[in-house]
Coordinates of C-alpha atoms and ligand atoms in Angstrom, one line a residue:
M1 CA 0.0 0.2 -0.1
A2 CA 1.3 3.4 -1.0
N3 CA 0.8 6.5 0.9
V4 CA 2.7 10.0 -0.1
T5 CA 3.8 12.5 2.2
V6 CA 4.3 16.1 0.5
I7 CA 6.2 18.5 2.3
G8 CA 8.1 21.8 1.8
G9 CA 11.6 21.7 1.1
Q10 CA 12.3 25.1 1.3
W11 CA 10.7 28.1 3.2
G12 CA 7.0 27.1 2.1
D13 CA 5.3 28.3 -0.7
E14 CA 6.7 26.2 -2.9
G15 CA 3.7 24.7 -4.9
K16 CA 2.4 22.2 -2.4
G17 CA -1.6 23.1 -2.7
K18 CA -1.1 22.3 -6.6
I19 CA 0.9 19.3 -6.0
V20 CA -1.6 17.7 -3.7
D21 CA -4.6 18.5 -5.4
W22 CA -3.1 17.0 -8.4
L23 CA -2.1 13.8 -6.5
A24 CA -5.5 13.6 -4.5
S25 CA -7.3 12.3 -7.8
R26 CA -5.4 9.0 -6.7
A27 CA -5.7 9.6 -3.1
E28 CA -8.8 7.9 -0.7
V29 CA -7.8 10.3 2.2
V30 CA -6.0 13.8 2.2
A31 CA -4.7 14.6 5.8
R32 CA -3.1 17.6 7.3
F33 CA -0.8 16.9 10.1
Q34 CA 1.0 19.8 11.4
G35 CA 0.7 24.0 11.3
G36 CA -2.3 25.9 11.1
H37 CA -4.1 28.8 9.0
N38 CA -0.4 30.4 8.8
A39 CA -0.1 28.1 5.6
G40 CA -1.8 29.2 2.3
H41 CA -2.0 26.9 -0.4
T42 CA -3.1 27.8 -4.1
L43 CA -5.0 25.6 -6.5
V44 CA -6.2 26.5 -9.9
V45 CA -8.4 24.6 -11.3
G46 CA -9.9 26.0 -14.8
N47 CA -10.9 29.6 -14.5
E48 CA -11.3 29.1 -10.6
T49 CA -8.7 29.7 -8.1
Y50 CA -9.0 28.1 -4.6
K51 CA -7.0 29.4 -1.4
L52 CA -6.8 27.2 1.4
S53 CA -5.2 27.5 4.8
L54 CA -6.3 25.1 7.3
L55 CA -8.4 22.9 5.1
P56 CA -6.6 20.0 3.3
S57 CA -6.6 20.8 -0.5
G58 CA -8.2 17.6 -1.0
I59 CA -11.7 18.9 0.1
V60 CA -11.9 21.0 -3.7
R61 CA -12.0 17.3 -5.4
G62 CA -14.2 16.0 -2.6
T63 CA -11.7 13.7 -1.2
L64 CA -12.1 12.8 2.3
S65 CA -10.2 15.5 4.1
V66 CA -8.6 15.0 7.5
I67 CA -7.3 17.7 9.7
G68 CA -5.0 15.7 12.3
N69 CA -4.2 16.5 16.0
G70 CA -1.0 18.1 14.9
V71 CA -2.5 21.2 13.6
V72 CA -3.4 24.0 15.7
L73 CA -7.0 24.9 15.2
D74 CA -8.6 28.6 15.0
P75 CA -12.4 27.7 15.0
W76 CA -13.3 30.9 13.8
A77 CA -10.8 30.8 10.6
F78 CA -12.2 27.2 10.5
R79 CA -15.7 28.4 9.8
A80 CA -14.6 31.3 7.6
E81 CA -13.0 29.0 5.4
V82 CA -15.8 26.5 5.0
E83 CA -18.2 29.1 4.4
R84 CA -15.8 30.7 1.7
L85 CA -15.2 27.2 0.0
R86 CA -19.2 26.6 0.3
A87 CA -19.7 29.9 -1.6
Q88 CA -17.1 28.8 -4.4
G89 CA -19.2 25.9 -5.0
V90 CA -17.2 23.3 -3.1
A91 CA -19.1 21.0 -0.8
V92 CA -17.8 20.9 2.9
T93 CA -19.7 18.4 5.0
P94 CA -18.9 16.4 7.7
E95 CA -18.9 13.2 5.5
N96 CA -15.6 14.5 3.6
L97 CA -14.2 16.7 6.1
Q98 CA -13.1 15.4 9.8
V99 CA -11.0 17.2 12.7
A100 CA -9.1 15.7 15.5
E101 CA -10.9 15.9 18.5
T102 CA -7.4 16.5 20.1
C103 CA -6.3 19.6 17.8
P104 CA -5.5 22.4 20.0
L105 CA -7.5 25.4 19.6
I106 CA -6.1 29.1 18.5
L107 CA -7.6 31.5 20.9
P108 CA -8.2 35.3 20.2
F109 CA -5.4 36.0 22.7
H110 CA -3.3 34.0 20.9
R111 CA -3.1 35.9 18.1
D112 CA -3.1 39.2 20.3
L113 CA 0.1 37.7 21.9
D114 CA 1.7 37.1 18.3
A115 CA 1.0 40.6 17.2
L116 CA 2.2 42.0 20.6
R117 CA 5.4 40.1 20.5
E118 CA 6.5 40.8 17.0
D119 CA 5.0 44.7 17.3
A120 CA 7.7 44.8 20.4
S121 CA 10.4 43.0 18.7
G122 CA 11.8 45.8 16.7
S123 CA 14.5 44.3 14.3
G124 CA 14.2 41.0 16.0
K125 CA 11.0 40.3 14.5
I126 CA 10.4 37.0 12.9
G127 CA 7.8 38.0 10.6
T128 CA 5.2 35.7 11.7
T129 CA 1.7 35.6 10.0
R130 CA 0.2 37.0 13.4
R131 CA -2.3 34.0 13.1
G132 CA -1.4 32.9 17.0
I133 CA 0.6 29.9 15.6
G134 CA 3.6 30.1 18.2
P135 CA 1.5 31.0 21.2
A136 CA -1.2 28.3 20.6
Y137 CA 1.6 25.7 20.4
E138 CA 3.1 26.9 23.1
D139 CA 0.1 26.4 25.4
K140 CA -0.3 22.8 23.6
V141 CA 3.0 21.9 25.1
G142 CA 2.7 23.8 28.3
R143 CA -0.6 21.6 28.9
R144 CA -2.7 24.4 29.2
A145 CA -4.6 24.5 25.8
I146 CA -8.4 24.0 25.1
R147 CA -9.0 21.4 22.3
V148 CA -11.4 20.7 20.0
C149 CA -12.9 17.9 22.2
D150 CA -13.4 20.4 25.2
L151 CA -15.8 22.4 23.1
A152 CA -18.4 19.7 23.9
H153 CA -18.1 20.2 27.7
L154 CA -17.7 23.7 27.9
G155 CA -19.5 23.8 31.5
E156 CA -17.2 21.8 32.6
L157 CA -14.0 24.1 31.4
G158 CA -13.8 26.3 34.8
A159 CA -10.4 25.2 36.3
Q160 CA -8.7 25.0 32.9
L161 CA -10.1 28.0 31.7
D162 CA -8.9 29.5 35.3
R163 CA -5.1 28.6 34.3
L164 CA -4.8 29.6 30.7
C165 CA -6.4 32.9 31.4
A166 CA -3.9 33.3 34.5
H167 CA -1.2 32.6 32.2
H168 CA -2.1 35.0 29.3
D169 CA -3.2 37.7 31.7
A170 CA 0.3 38.1 33.2
L171 CA 1.8 38.3 29.8
R172 CA -0.7 40.5 28.5
A173 CA -0.1 42.4 31.6
G174 CA 3.6 42.5 30.7
F175 CA 2.7 44.5 27.2
G176 CA 0.0 47.0 29.2
E177 CA -2.9 45.0 27.8
P178 CA -6.1 44.6 29.8
R179 CA -6.9 40.8 30.9
I180 CA -8.9 38.7 29.0
D181 CA -12.7 39.1 28.8
R182 CA -13.3 35.9 30.2
A183 CA -17.2 36.0 29.8
R184 CA -16.9 37.0 26.3
L185 CA -14.5 34.0 25.7
E186 CA -17.0 31.7 27.1
R187 CA -19.6 33.3 25.0
D188 CA -17.9 32.9 21.8
L189 CA -16.8 29.5 22.4
G190 CA -20.1 28.4 23.0
E191 CA -21.3 29.9 20.0
I192 CA -18.6 28.3 18.0
A193 CA -18.8 25.0 18.9
G194 CA -22.4 24.3 17.5
F195 CA -20.2 24.7 14.0
V196 CA -17.0 22.7 14.8
L197 CA -18.4 20.0 16.8
P198 CA -20.0 18.0 13.6
F199 CA -16.4 17.7 12.3
A200 CA -15.0 16.4 15.2
R201 CA -14.1 12.7 15.0
P202 CA -11.4 10.3 16.6
V203 CA -9.7 10.9 13.3
W204 CA -6.9 8.4 14.1
I205 CA -9.4 5.5 13.8
T206 CA -10.6 6.9 10.4
L207 CA -7.0 6.8 9.3
N208 CA -6.1 3.4 10.7
E209 CA -9.3 1.9 9.4
A210 CA -8.4 3.8 5.9
R211 CA -4.8 2.0 6.5
A212 CA -6.2 -1.4 6.9
R213 CA -8.4 -1.2 4.0
G214 CA -5.4 -0.4 1.9
D215 CA -6.6 3.2 0.9
R216 CA -4.2 5.3 -0.2
I217 CA -3.3 8.6 1.9
L218 CA -2.2 11.9 0.9
F219 CA -0.1 13.9 3.7
E220 CA -0.3 17.3 3.0
G221 CA 2.6 19.5 5.0
A222 CA 2.6 23.2 5.5
Q223 CA 5.7 25.7 5.6
G224 CA 8.7 23.7 4.5
V225 CA 11.8 22.1 6.3
L226 CA 13.6 25.3 6.5
L227 CA 10.8 26.8 8.9
D228 CA 10.9 23.6 11.0
V229 CA 11.4 24.5 14.4
D230 CA 14.3 21.8 15.1
H231 CA 15.8 21.7 11.4
G232 CA 14.9 25.3 10.3
T233 CA 17.0 28.7 10.5
Y234 CA 15.6 29.3 14.3
P235 CA 14.8 31.3 15.5
F236 CA 13.2 32.5 11.9
V237 CA 10.9 29.5 12.0
T238 CA 7.4 28.5 12.4
S239 CA 6.7 26.8 16.0
S240 CA 6.2 22.9 14.3
N241 CA 8.1 20.3 12.8
T242 CA 7.3 20.2 9.3
I243 CA 9.1 17.4 8.2
A244 CA 7.6 14.2 7.0
G245 CA 8.1 12.3 10.2
T246 CA 5.5 14.7 11.8
A247 CA 2.7 13.2 9.4
A248 CA 2.7 10.1 11.8
G249 CA 2.7 11.8 15.1
G250 CA 0.3 14.5 13.6
T251 CA -2.6 12.2 12.9
G252 CA -2.5 9.1 14.9
L253 CA -0.6 6.5 12.8
G254 CA 2.6 4.6 12.9
P255 CA 6.0 5.9 11.8
N256 CA 5.9 3.9 8.6
A257 CA 3.0 5.6 7.4
A258 CA 4.2 8.5 5.6
G259 CA 5.2 6.3 2.5
F260 CA 7.0 7.9 -0.4
V261 CA 8.2 11.6 0.6
L262 CA 7.6 13.8 -2.0
G263 CA 9.8 17.3 -1.1
I264 CA 8.2 20.2 -3.3
V265 CA 11.0 22.5 -4.2
K266 CA 10.8 25.7 -6.1
A267 CA 13.2 26.0 -9.3
Y268 CA 14.3 29.1 -7.5
T269 CA 14.2 30.3 -3.9
T270 CA 11.6 32.5 -2.0
R271 CA 11.0 33.7 1.6
V272 CA 8.5 35.7 3.2
G273 CA 9.3 37.2 6.9
A274 CA 12.4 37.8 7.9
G275 CA 15.4 35.7 8.1
P276 CA 18.7 34.6 6.7
F277 CA 18.6 34.1 2.9
P278 CA 22.3 33.4 1.3
T279 CA 21.0 33.6 -2.3
E280 CA 19.0 36.4 -1.9
L281 CA 18.6 38.7 -5.0
D282 CA 18.3 42.5 -4.3
D283 CA 18.3 43.3 -8.0
A284 CA 16.4 43.2 -11.3
I285 CA 16.6 39.7 -11.7
G286 CA 15.1 39.1 -8.1
E287 CA 12.2 41.7 -9.2
R288 CA 11.8 39.9 -12.2
L289 CA 11.4 36.6 -10.6
G290 CA 8.8 38.0 -8.1
E291 CA 6.6 39.7 -11.1
R292 CA 6.9 36.6 -13.1
G293 CA 6.6 34.1 -10.4
R294 CA 3.7 36.2 -8.6
E295 CA 5.1 35.7 -5.5
F296 CA 3.0 37.6 -3.1
G297 CA 1.9 35.5 0.1
T298 CA -1.5 33.8 0.0
V299 CA -2.3 34.4 3.5
T300 CA -0.5 38.1 4.4
G301 CA -0.4 39.6 1.0
R302 CA 3.5 40.1 2.0
K303 CA 6.1 40.4 -1.0
R304 CA 8.2 37.3 -1.1
R305 CA 12.0 37.9 -1.2
C306 CA 13.3 36.0 -4.1
G307 CA 16.8 34.5 -5.3
W308 CA 18.5 31.6 -6.9
F309 CA 18.1 28.3 -6.2
D310 CA 20.1 26.8 -3.2
A311 CA 21.1 23.3 -3.6
V312 CA 23.0 23.2 -0.2
L313 CA 19.9 24.2 1.2
V314 CA 17.7 21.6 -0.7
R315 CA 20.2 18.9 -0.2
Q316 CA 20.2 19.4 3.7
S317 CA 16.4 19.4 3.4
C318 CA 16.2 16.4 1.5
A319 CA 18.4 14.7 4.2
V320 CA 16.8 15.8 7.2
A321 CA 13.3 15.0 6.0
G322 CA 14.0 11.8 4.3
V323 CA 12.6 12.9 0.7
T324 CA 12.1 9.8 -1.7
G325 CA 11.6 12.2 -4.4
I326 CA 11.2 16.1 -5.4
A327 CA 8.6 18.0 -7.0
L328 CA 10.4 21.0 -9.1
T329 CA 7.7 23.7 -9.2
K330 CA 7.5 26.8 -11.6
L331 CA 10.4 26.0 -13.9
D332 CA 8.5 28.5 -16.1
V333 CA 9.3 31.3 -14.2
L334 CA 13.2 31.1 -15.5
D335 CA 12.2 31.2 -18.8
G336 CA 14.1 33.3 -20.6
L337 CA 16.9 34.3 -18.6
E338 CA 20.2 34.4 -20.1
E339 CA 22.1 32.5 -17.2
I340 CA 20.7 31.0 -14.3
R341 CA 22.9 30.6 -11.1
I342 CA 22.8 27.5 -8.7
C343 CA 24.5 27.7 -5.1
T344 CA 26.6 24.8 -4.7
A345 CA 28.8 25.5 -1.5
Y346 CA 29.3 28.6 0.8
R347 CA 32.0 30.5 2.2
L348 CA 32.1 31.4 5.7
G349 CA 35.7 32.8 7.0
G350 CA 38.0 31.6 4.6
E351 CA 36.4 28.2 4.9
T352 CA 33.9 26.4 2.1
L353 CA 30.9 24.5 3.5
G354 CA 28.3 22.1 2.0
H355 CA 25.6 22.8 4.8
L356 CA 24.0 25.2 6.5
P357 CA 25.7 26.5 9.7
A358 CA 23.7 26.2 13.1
H359 CA 24.1 29.7 14.2
A360 CA 22.1 32.5 13.0
A361 CA 24.7 34.7 12.5
D362 CA 26.8 32.3 10.3
Q363 CA 23.8 31.6 8.8
A364 CA 23.5 35.3 7.9
A365 CA 26.9 35.6 7.2
V366 CA 27.5 32.9 4.9
E367 CA 28.4 33.7 1.0
P368 CA 27.2 31.5 -1.7
I369 CA 29.6 30.2 -4.0
Y370 CA 27.6 29.7 -7.5
E371 CA 27.7 27.5 -10.3
V372 CA 26.3 29.3 -13.6
M373 CA 24.5 27.7 -16.3
D374 CA 23.1 29.0 -19.6
G375 CA 19.2 29.7 -19.6
W376 CA 16.9 28.9 -22.3
P377 CA 15.2 31.5 -24.5
E378 CA 12.0 29.0 -25.0
S379 CA 8.9 28.8 -22.9
T380 CA 8.5 25.8 -20.5
H381 CA 4.8 27.3 -19.5
G382 CA 2.4 24.8 -19.6
A383 CA 4.6 21.7 -20.5
R384 CA 3.1 18.5 -19.9
S385 CA 5.5 16.0 -20.9
W386 CA 9.4 15.9 -20.7
A387 CA 9.5 16.1 -24.3
Q388 CA 8.3 19.4 -24.6
L389 CA 10.8 20.9 -22.3
P390 CA 13.9 22.4 -23.6
A391 CA 17.6 20.7 -23.6
Q392 CA 18.9 23.5 -21.5
A393 CA 15.8 23.2 -18.8
I394 CA 16.4 19.4 -18.9
K395 CA 19.9 19.8 -18.1
Y396 CA 19.3 22.4 -15.4
I397 CA 16.9 19.8 -13.4
R398 CA 19.3 16.9 -13.9
R399 CA 22.2 19.3 -12.3
I400 CA 19.8 20.0 -9.4
E401 CA 19.1 16.3 -9.2
E402 CA 23.0 15.6 -9.2
L403 CA 23.4 18.6 -6.5
I404 CA 20.8 17.8 -3.9
R405 CA 21.3 13.6 -4.3
C406 CA 17.4 13.5 -4.8
P407 CA 15.7 12.1 -8.1
V408 CA 12.7 14.7 -9.3
A409 CA 9.7 12.7 -9.6
L410 CA 7.2 15.7 -11.1
V411 CA 7.7 18.7 -12.9
S412 CA 5.4 21.8 -12.8
T413 CA 5.3 24.4 -15.6
S414 CA 2.3 26.6 -14.4
P415 CA -0.4 27.3 -11.7
E416 CA -2.8 25.2 -13.8
R417 CA -3.8 21.6 -11.9
E418 CA -3.2 19.6 -15.3
D419 CA 0.4 21.4 -16.4
T420 CA 2.4 18.9 -14.6
I421 CA 4.8 16.1 -15.8
L422 CA 5.3 12.9 -14.0
V423 CA 8.5 11.6 -14.2
R424 CA 8.1 8.8 -11.5
D425 CA 4.6 8.1 -10.0
P426 CA 5.0 8.6 -6.0
F427 CA 2.1 6.3 -5.3
A428 CA 3.5 3.3 -7.7
D429 CA 6.5 3.2 -5.4
Ligands
GDP501 P1 2.0 26.6 -1.1 O1 1.9 27.1 0.1 O2 3.5 25.4 -1.2 O3 0.8 25.6 -1.4 O4 2.5 27.3 -2.3 P2 1.5 28.6 -2.5 O5 0.2 28.6 -3.0 O6 1.6 29.7 -1.2 O7 2.3 29.3 -3.9 C1 2.4 28.8 -4.8 C2 2.2 29.8 -5.9 O8 2.6 29.2 -7.2 C3 0.6 29.8 -6.4 O9 0.2 30.8 -6.6 C4 0.4 28.9 -7.1 O10 -0.4 28.8 -8.0 C5 1.7 29.0 -8.1 N1 2.2 27.9 -8.9 C6 2.6 26.5 -8.1 N2 3.0 25.9 -9.2 C7 3.5 26.6 -10.2 C8 4.3 26.3 -11.3 O11 4.6 25.8 -11.6 N3 4.4 27.7 -12.1 C9 3.9 28.8 -11.9 N4 4.1 29.7 -12.8 N5 3.4 28.8 -10.6 C10 3.1 28.1 -10.1
IMO502 P1 2.8 27.6 3.3 O1 2.0 26.2 4.0 C1 5.9 30.4 4.0 C2 6.7 31.7 7.9 C3 6.0 33.3 7.9 C4 7.3 33.4 9.4 C5 7.5 32.2 9.9 C6 6.7 32.1 11.4 O2 1.9 28.4 2.4 O3 3.9 27.2 2.6 P2 4.2 31.5 11.8 O4 3.0 32.8 11.5 O5 4.3 30.3 11.6 O6 4.6 31.8 13.4 O7 5.5 32.4 11.2 O8 7.1 31.2 9.1 N1 5.6 31.5 7.4 C7 5.3 30.8 6.1 N2 6.0 31.1 4.9 N3 4.9 29.6 3.7 C8 4.2 29.3 5.0 O9 2.8 28.4 5.0 C9 4.5 29.8 6.1 N4 3.8 29.7 7.4 C10 4.4 30.8 7.8 O10 6.4 34.3 7.1 O11 8.5 33.8 8.6
MG503 MG1 1.8 28.9 1.1

């Protein structure tokens, strides 16, 4: 039985949503396992564009979609997204969408705290999405969280809410903010519970039963390996583990559930938010990549920083996340460039490095060593077969495979669902 786990191989926004949507036609279940509505996954199907933040991308095809326990769930954002999709004609019901009862909730004061900290950080800002993701994960690990299952027991939440509010009131006081309006919080929770609870299920049972039947499960990661709280460019990271291993713990399946690990990798590099970015381009080429690639954040509308492909980073991502094969996306954005650079190593204080050093100051100081390749004048936009690619583009792909030590399974050549080249079927492995 073949499962596939899709993860981002860089700093997010690699095109995971498009690839998950494409693969979802061959899966019986699509499951999110970490992150929250900080994610922004864009799907283009014909004339319709769908933007998903919290819901698995499989929902657009009607595939059974599961939000696993590893996700932090903002119940109001959840309702807004379900309603938005319904308005676009997508059926979203408790029959095709299940939410783990054990998901910790993102509450309004988590969002407040995220913004307060960012605003107080000056030049030390992370550049978070301000969705309350970090504070909600802190409360989960601190054993203070309110979870989806608590929504069915609101009358018994007294002591739990006391503890949670006391913790946050102390933090709020430090920022000169008023205490949490407890009565309003309880009223709001009571009101949203009726919307969320019909979707709440022991999803680990659903998924284990699906596995036992031989159903194919497609795990949809959010963010990317370089934003992983352990393996990323700490502290400029998100607050969850974004690697494929989280698919198991974040849904309630064993460690061998992940199956084929498909790393989604952009043919160049982008980053949104602060933090080191060795191959960043502050010039006309960076602008061009941003314009052609429409590099604006799905969630926050922020301009994404752009740069050359960094083979050092992707090689490291593939290694730490156990990537079986990559989907190389946005190849078309490079069309028409005279020359293309690939970072193959770093220079740091007279030394040559083949990996990203651990310390933030060293990460900021490394200088990329580039290999230069000819570009291609032809268009790859919309190519659906290997034969439609110019020889020079194929050379570029082959060189990337060599440098990152990982084969290409898919190539994507436009935002549109079907503009995808299948090189090696991840479900067949
Ligand atoms: P995700 O967060 O990894 O799902 O990626 P996003 O959806 O945030 O950002 C990727 C953007 O690139 C979206 O606007 C996609 O529609 C678009 N996209 C995906 N694949 C391709 C591709 O191969 N070529 C082009 N030009 N755009 C693509
Ligand atoms: P998808 O799934 C790109 C970045 C934020 C910030 C850092 C921490 O669409 O690829 P957080 O709100 O998580 O505490 O922010 O992580 N970030 C993303 N960048 N794509 C994402 O998701 C991201 N989710 C978070 O910009 O730098
Ligand atoms: Mg995104």
